[in-house]
Coordinates of C-alpha atoms in Angstrom, one line a residue:
M1 CA 130.5 86.4 87.2
S2 CA 132.1 83.0 87.8
A3 CA 130.3 80.0 89.1
V4 CA 132.2 76.7 89.2
S5 CA 134.8 77.7 86.7
L6 CA 137.4 75.0 87.4
T7 CA 139.3 75.6 84.1
M8 CA 138.8 77.5 80.9
E9 CA 141.1 75.1 78.9
G10 CA 139.8 73.0 76.1
S11 CA 136.6 73.5 74.1
I12 CA 134.2 76.2 75.1
G13 CA 130.4 75.8 74.9
L14 CA 127.9 78.6 74.9
L15 CA 124.4 78.9 76.2
G16 CA 122.1 82.0 76.4
G17 CA 118.7 82.6 77.9
T18 CA 116.6 84.2 80.5
F19 CA 116.6 81.3 82.9
D20 CA 113.6 82.6 84.9
R21 CA 112.2 80.3 87.6
L22 CA 115.0 77.8 87.1
H23 CA 113.4 74.5 86.3
D24 CA 114.1 70.9 85.2
G25 CA 114.0 71.9 81.5
H26 CA 116.8 74.5 82.2
R27 CA 118.8 71.8 84.1
A28 CA 118.5 69.4 81.2
L29 CA 119.7 72.1 78.7
I30 CA 122.7 73.1 80.9
L31 CA 123.7 69.5 81.7
G32 CA 123.3 68.3 78.1
T33 CA 125.3 71.2 76.7
S34 CA 128.0 70.9 79.3
L35 CA 128.7 67.3 78.3
E36 CA 129.6 68.5 74.8
C37 CA 132.4 70.9 75.9
D38 CA 135.2 71.3 78.5
H39 CA 133.9 74.6 79.8
L40 CA 130.4 76.1 79.5
Q41 CA 129.7 79.8 79.4
I42 CA 126.1 80.7 80.3
H43 CA 125.0 84.1 79.2
V44 CA 121.9 85.3 81.1
T45 CA 119.6 88.0 79.7
S46 CA 119.9 91.3 81.5
D47 CA 117.0 93.0 83.1
A48 CA 117.1 95.7 80.5
M49 CA 116.5 93.2 77.7
I50 CA 113.4 91.6 79.3
T51 CA 111.1 94.6 80.0
N52 CA 108.7 93.4 77.4
K53 CA 108.2 90.0 79.0
G54 CA 106.2 91.3 82.0
P55 CA 106.8 92.2 85.6
L56 CA 106.9 88.6 86.9
I57 CA 110.4 87.8 85.5
Q58 CA 112.9 87.4 88.3
D59 CA 115.6 90.0 88.5
I60 CA 119.1 89.3 87.2
D61 CA 120.6 88.8 90.6
T62 CA 118.0 86.2 91.6
R63 CA 118.4 84.3 88.3
L64 CA 122.2 84.3 88.5
N65 CA 122.1 83.1 92.1
Q66 CA 119.8 80.3 91.3
L67 CA 122.0 79.2 88.4
Q68 CA 125.1 79.4 90.5
E69 CA 123.6 77.2 93.2
M70 CA 122.6 74.6 90.5
L71 CA 126.1 74.6 88.9
V72 CA 127.7 74.0 92.3
Q73 CA 125.2 71.2 93.1
E74 CA 125.9 69.5 89.8
S75 CA 129.7 70.3 89.8
I76 CA 129.5 71.7 86.3
N77 CA 132.6 73.5 84.9
A78 CA 130.9 76.7 83.9
S79 CA 130.9 80.5 84.3
L80 CA 128.0 83.0 84.3
H81 CA 127.8 86.2 82.3
V82 CA 125.2 88.9 81.7
L83 CA 123.9 89.1 78.2
H84 CA 123.3 92.7 77.0
D85 CA 122.4 92.2 73.4
R86 CA 120.8 89.5 71.2
Y87 CA 123.9 87.4 70.4
G88 CA 126.5 88.3 73.0
P89 CA 130.0 86.9 72.3
A90 CA 128.6 84.0 70.3
V91 CA 129.2 85.8 67.0
S92 CA 132.8 86.8 67.8
L93 CA 134.3 84.4 70.4
E94 CA 137.0 82.6 68.4
K95 CA 137.7 79.9 71.0
S96 CA 134.1 78.7 71.2
S97 CA 133.1 75.6 69.4
V98 CA 129.7 74.5 70.7
I99 CA 126.3 76.2 71.3
G100 CA 123.3 74.6 73.0
C101 CA 119.7 75.2 72.2
T102 CA 116.1 73.9 72.2
E103 CA 113.9 73.6 69.2
E104 CA 112.6 77.2 69.8
T105 CA 116.1 78.7 69.8
L106 CA 117.6 76.7 67.0
S107 CA 117.0 79.4 64.4
S108 CA 118.9 81.9 66.5
C109 CA 121.9 79.5 66.6
E110 CA 121.7 79.2 62.8
E111 CA 121.7 83.0 62.5
I112 CA 124.8 83.2 64.8
N113 CA 126.6 80.7 62.6
K114 CA 125.8 82.7 59.5
I115 CA 127.3 85.8 61.1
R116 CA 130.4 83.9 62.3
I117 CA 131.0 82.5 58.8
E118 CA 130.6 86.0 57.3
G119 CA 133.2 87.2 59.8
G120 CA 135.7 84.5 58.9
L121 CA 135.1 82.4 62.0
S122 CA 134.2 78.7 62.1
P123 CA 130.6 77.8 62.7
L124 CA 129.6 76.5 66.1
R125 CA 128.5 72.9 66.5
I126 CA 124.8 73.1 67.5
V127 CA 123.6 70.8 70.2
K128 CA 119.9 70.6 70.4
I129 CA 118.5 69.4 73.7
G130 CA 115.0 67.9 73.9
H131 CA 112.3 69.4 76.1
I132 CA 111.2 68.1 79.5
L133 CA 107.4 67.6 79.7
D134 CA 105.4 68.4 82.8
E135 CA 102.7 66.2 84.4
G136 CA 100.1 67.6 81.9
G137 CA 102.2 66.6 78.9
H138 CA 103.1 70.2 78.1
I139 CA 106.6 71.5 77.6
L140 CA 107.9 72.6 81.0
S141 CA 108.5 76.3 80.8
S142 CA 108.9 79.4 82.9
S143 CA 105.6 80.7 81.6
R144 CA 103.8 77.5 82.8
I145 CA 105.4 78.0 86.2
R146 CA 104.4 81.7 86.3
S147 CA 100.9 80.7 85.4
G148 CA 100.7 78.8 88.7
I149 CA 99.9 75.4 87.1
V150 CA 103.0 73.5 87.8
D151 CA 106.1 73.7 90.0
Q152 CA 109.7 73.9 88.8
N153 CA 109.8 70.1 88.6
G154 CA 106.8 70.0 86.3
K155 CA 104.4 68.7 89.1
F156 CA 100.9 70.0 89.3
W157 CA 100.2 72.1 92.3
L158 CA 96.7 70.6 92.3
S159 CA 95.8 67.9 89.8
N160 CA 92.4 67.5 88.1
S161 CA 91.9 64.1 89.7
E162 CA 92.4 65.6 93.2
T163 CA 89.6 68.1 92.6
T164 CA 87.0 65.4 91.9
L165 CA 87.0 64.5 95.6
D166 CA 85.8 66.0 98.9
Y167 CA 88.1 66.5 101.8
S168 CA 87.8 67.3 105.5
M169 CA 90.3 69.3 107.5
P170 CA 92.1 67.4 110.2
K171 CA 92.1 68.9 113.7
I172 CA 95.9 69.1 113.7
L173 CA 95.7 72.1 111.3
D174 CA 93.4 74.1 113.5
E175 CA 96.0 76.2 115.2
E176 CA 98.4 76.6 112.3
L177 CA 95.6 77.8 110.0
K178 CA 94.7 80.5 112.5
Q179 CA 98.2 82.0 112.1
P180 CA 98.6 84.7 109.4
M181 CA 99.7 83.4 106.0
G182 CA 101.1 86.8 105.0
K183 CA 101.7 90.4 106.2
L184 CA 99.2 91.7 108.8
F185 CA 97.9 95.2 108.3
P186 CA 96.3 96.1 111.7
G187 CA 93.0 97.8 112.1
P188 CA 89.9 97.7 114.3
S189 CA 87.1 95.2 113.4
E190 CA 84.5 98.0 113.7
D191 CA 86.3 100.0 110.9
P192 CA 87.9 97.6 108.4
S193 CA 88.6 100.4 106.0
I194 CA 91.6 101.4 108.1
A195 CA 93.4 98.1 107.5
M196 CA 92.3 98.0 103.9
N197 CA 93.6 101.5 103.1
L198 CA 96.9 100.6 104.6
A199 CA 97.1 97.4 102.7
L200 CA 96.2 98.9 99.3
K201 CA 99.1 101.3 99.6
S202 CA 101.4 98.3 99.3
I203 CA 99.7 96.8 96.2
S204 CA 100.3 98.1 92.7
D205 CA 97.2 99.0 90.7
E206 CA 98.2 96.5 88.0
I207 CA 98.3 93.5 90.3
K208 CA 95.3 91.1 90.3
I209 CA 93.6 90.7 93.7
I210 CA 91.8 87.7 95.2
A211 CA 89.6 88.8 98.1
V212 CA 88.2 86.2 100.5
G213 CA 85.5 87.1 103.1
D214 CA 82.5 89.4 103.0
V215 CA 84.0 92.2 105.0
T216 CA 87.2 92.1 102.9
V217 CA 85.3 92.2 99.7
F218 CA 83.0 95.0 100.8
S219 CA 85.9 97.0 102.2
L220 CA 87.7 96.6 98.9
Q221 CA 84.7 97.9 97.0
I222 CA 84.3 100.9 99.3
A223 CA 88.0 101.7 98.6
N224 CA 87.1 101.6 94.8
R225 CA 89.5 98.8 94.1
E226 CA 88.5 95.9 92.0
A227 CA 89.0 92.3 92.9
W228 CA 89.6 89.8 90.2
I229 CA 88.1 87.0 92.3
S230 CA 85.8 87.7 95.3
V231 CA 84.7 84.9 97.7
I232 CA 81.8 85.5 100.0
D233 CA 79.3 83.4 102.0
G234 CA 77.0 86.0 103.6
M235 CA 78.6 85.5 107.0
T236 CA 81.2 87.1 109.3
H237 CA 82.4 85.6 112.5
R238 CA 80.2 82.6 111.6
K239 CA 77.1 84.8 111.8
K240 CA 74.9 86.4 109.1
W241 CA 76.3 89.8 108.1
D242 CA 73.8 92.7 107.9
K243 CA 75.8 94.4 105.1
F244 CA 76.0 91.4 102.8
E245 CA 73.2 92.8 100.6
Q246 CA 75.4 95.9 99.9
I247 CA 78.1 93.9 98.2
E248 CA 78.0 94.5 94.5
M249 CA 77.7 91.4 92.4
D250 CA 77.2 90.8 88.7
E251 CA 74.8 87.8 88.4
K252 CA 76.4 87.0 85.0
L253 CA 79.7 86.6 86.7
L254 CA 78.5 84.8 89.8
I255 CA 79.7 81.3 90.6
N256 CA 77.8 79.3 93.2
A257 CA 79.4 76.5 95.3
K258 CA 78.6 74.3 98.2
N259 CA 81.3 73.9 100.9
P260 CA 80.3 72.9 104.4
P261 CA 82.5 74.2 107.3
G262 CA 85.8 72.4 107.7
M263 CA 85.7 70.9 104.2
L264 CA 87.0 71.4 100.7
T265 CA 84.5 70.0 98.2
N266 CA 84.5 69.1 94.6
S267 CA 82.0 72.0 94.2
I268 CA 84.4 74.6 95.6
F269 CA 87.3 73.2 93.5
K270 CA 85.1 73.6 90.3
A271 CA 84.2 77.1 91.4
C272 CA 87.8 78.1 92.0
S273 CA 88.9 76.6 88.7
A274 CA 86.1 78.4 86.8
A275 CA 87.0 81.7 88.5
I276 CA 90.7 81.4 87.7
S277 CA 89.9 80.8 84.0
Q278 CA 88.1 84.1 83.8
S279 CA 89.7 87.3 82.6
E280 CA 86.7 89.3 83.9
N281 CA 86.1 89.9 87.6
V282 CA 84.0 87.2 89.2
T283 CA 82.4 86.4 92.5
I284 CA 82.2 83.0 94.2
F285 CA 79.2 82.7 96.5
V286 CA 79.7 79.8 99.0
D287 CA 76.7 78.0 100.4
G288 CA 78.4 77.0 103.6
E289 CA 81.8 78.5 104.6
E290 CA 84.7 80.1 102.7
D291 CA 87.4 80.0 105.4
L292 CA 89.4 77.3 103.7
V293 CA 88.9 78.5 100.1
P294 CA 92.3 80.3 100.1
I295 CA 94.0 76.9 100.0
P296 CA 92.8 75.9 96.5
L297 CA 92.9 79.4 95.2
I298 CA 96.6 79.7 96.2
L299 CA 97.3 76.4 94.5
M300 CA 95.5 77.4 91.3
A301 CA 96.3 81.1 90.9
P302 CA 99.2 82.6 88.8
L303 CA 102.3 83.8 90.6
G304 CA 102.2 87.4 91.6
T305 CA 98.5 87.5 92.4
I306 CA 97.7 89.0 95.7
L307 CA 95.4 87.3 98.3
L308 CA 93.5 89.4 100.8
Y309 CA 91.6 88.0 103.7
G310 CA 90.6 89.2 107.2
Q311 CA 92.4 88.1 110.4
P312 CA 89.7 88.0 113.1
N313 CA 90.0 91.0 115.5
E314 CA 93.4 91.9 114.2
G315 CA 93.1 93.3 110.7
L316 CA 93.8 92.3 107.1
I317 CA 96.3 89.8 105.7
V318 CA 98.1 90.4 102.4
R319 CA 99.9 87.5 100.8
E320 CA 101.6 87.5 97.4
I321 CA 101.1 84.1 95.8
D322 CA 104.6 82.9 95.1
I323 CA 106.3 79.5 95.3
P324 CA 106.6 79.5 99.1
A325 CA 102.9 80.3 99.4
K326 CA 102.0 77.5 97.1
T327 CA 104.4 75.1 98.9
R328 CA 102.7 75.9 102.2
A329 CA 99.2 75.6 100.8
R330 CA 100.2 72.2 99.3
R331 CA 101.5 71.1 102.6
F332 CA 98.2 72.0 104.3
F333 CA 96.2 70.3 101.5
D334 CA 98.3 67.1 101.9
S335 CA 97.1 66.8 105.5
F336 CA 93.4 66.9 104.5
V337 CA 91.4 63.6 104.7
V338 CA 89.7 62.3 101.6
R339 CA 86.0 61.9 102.1
G340 CA 85.3 60.4 98.6
P341 CA 84.0 61.6 95.2
S342 CA 81.1 64.0 95.2

């Protein structure tokens, strides 16, 4: 697959990798290596080679398309190729002279040179590119992005300092927040199991679920499907719900929070953060109102998590937490008004 391959003349440089969730660290690696050669070949790991890395790795077409867009934007003389084995053409391509790497992949480049020398070829000049650090001082990586902590530029979706404050929702968001944030599965309010059963058919058993709202949590339990994080407040339609006592909760895994209507408090941020850090299923009980809690949960949760919540008088909303979901949640949060530290 070609990208911005203006010419194949001159020195050829090589890069290999998965390039999942293309980020600033990838950009630095590509740009840095491209400066050391006339033409850069980027070999992208095939889908068949990454089955052991988990289901959240983007497919080869998505990764290639993202790379191609980046190469066009940066006007880099490069071509894209699919890598089907560990070393690809690096051990046999006679015309290549440079190979790029990071500290983690340096040993692989050294192995490649050893094989080249044994085969009678000249070793490649190894160009080691330094890491880009994210806002937390960690190496910016695809795994950090998949964990939901930072975006592809290394910026926190929600910083620790922001969670020390209380916020109130501006009136301007009233109508927009009433609109579904995901796919609506319709069903009558008097029988929420209809919408729930429809929704669960679309969700793999391996995927973690965050359920917000008493009716949603209870319906999920009736369907014998576990929620990783359940958020309840004992209310529905702003009135006490008579079936609240039937919701199953483990007191050892119960997190209490205070969050008045129309607000996001330091208390709810702490509760969401504590829940996200748990591998076991947990319940957040909100003294106040849980309507706005999806916003911090979306900002904190790993990519690929599913959010379930009820849409009044319409049914159930299913939203996969992906980059667009986090971007939208961040846009909402940026409109909130700071009330001060708790």
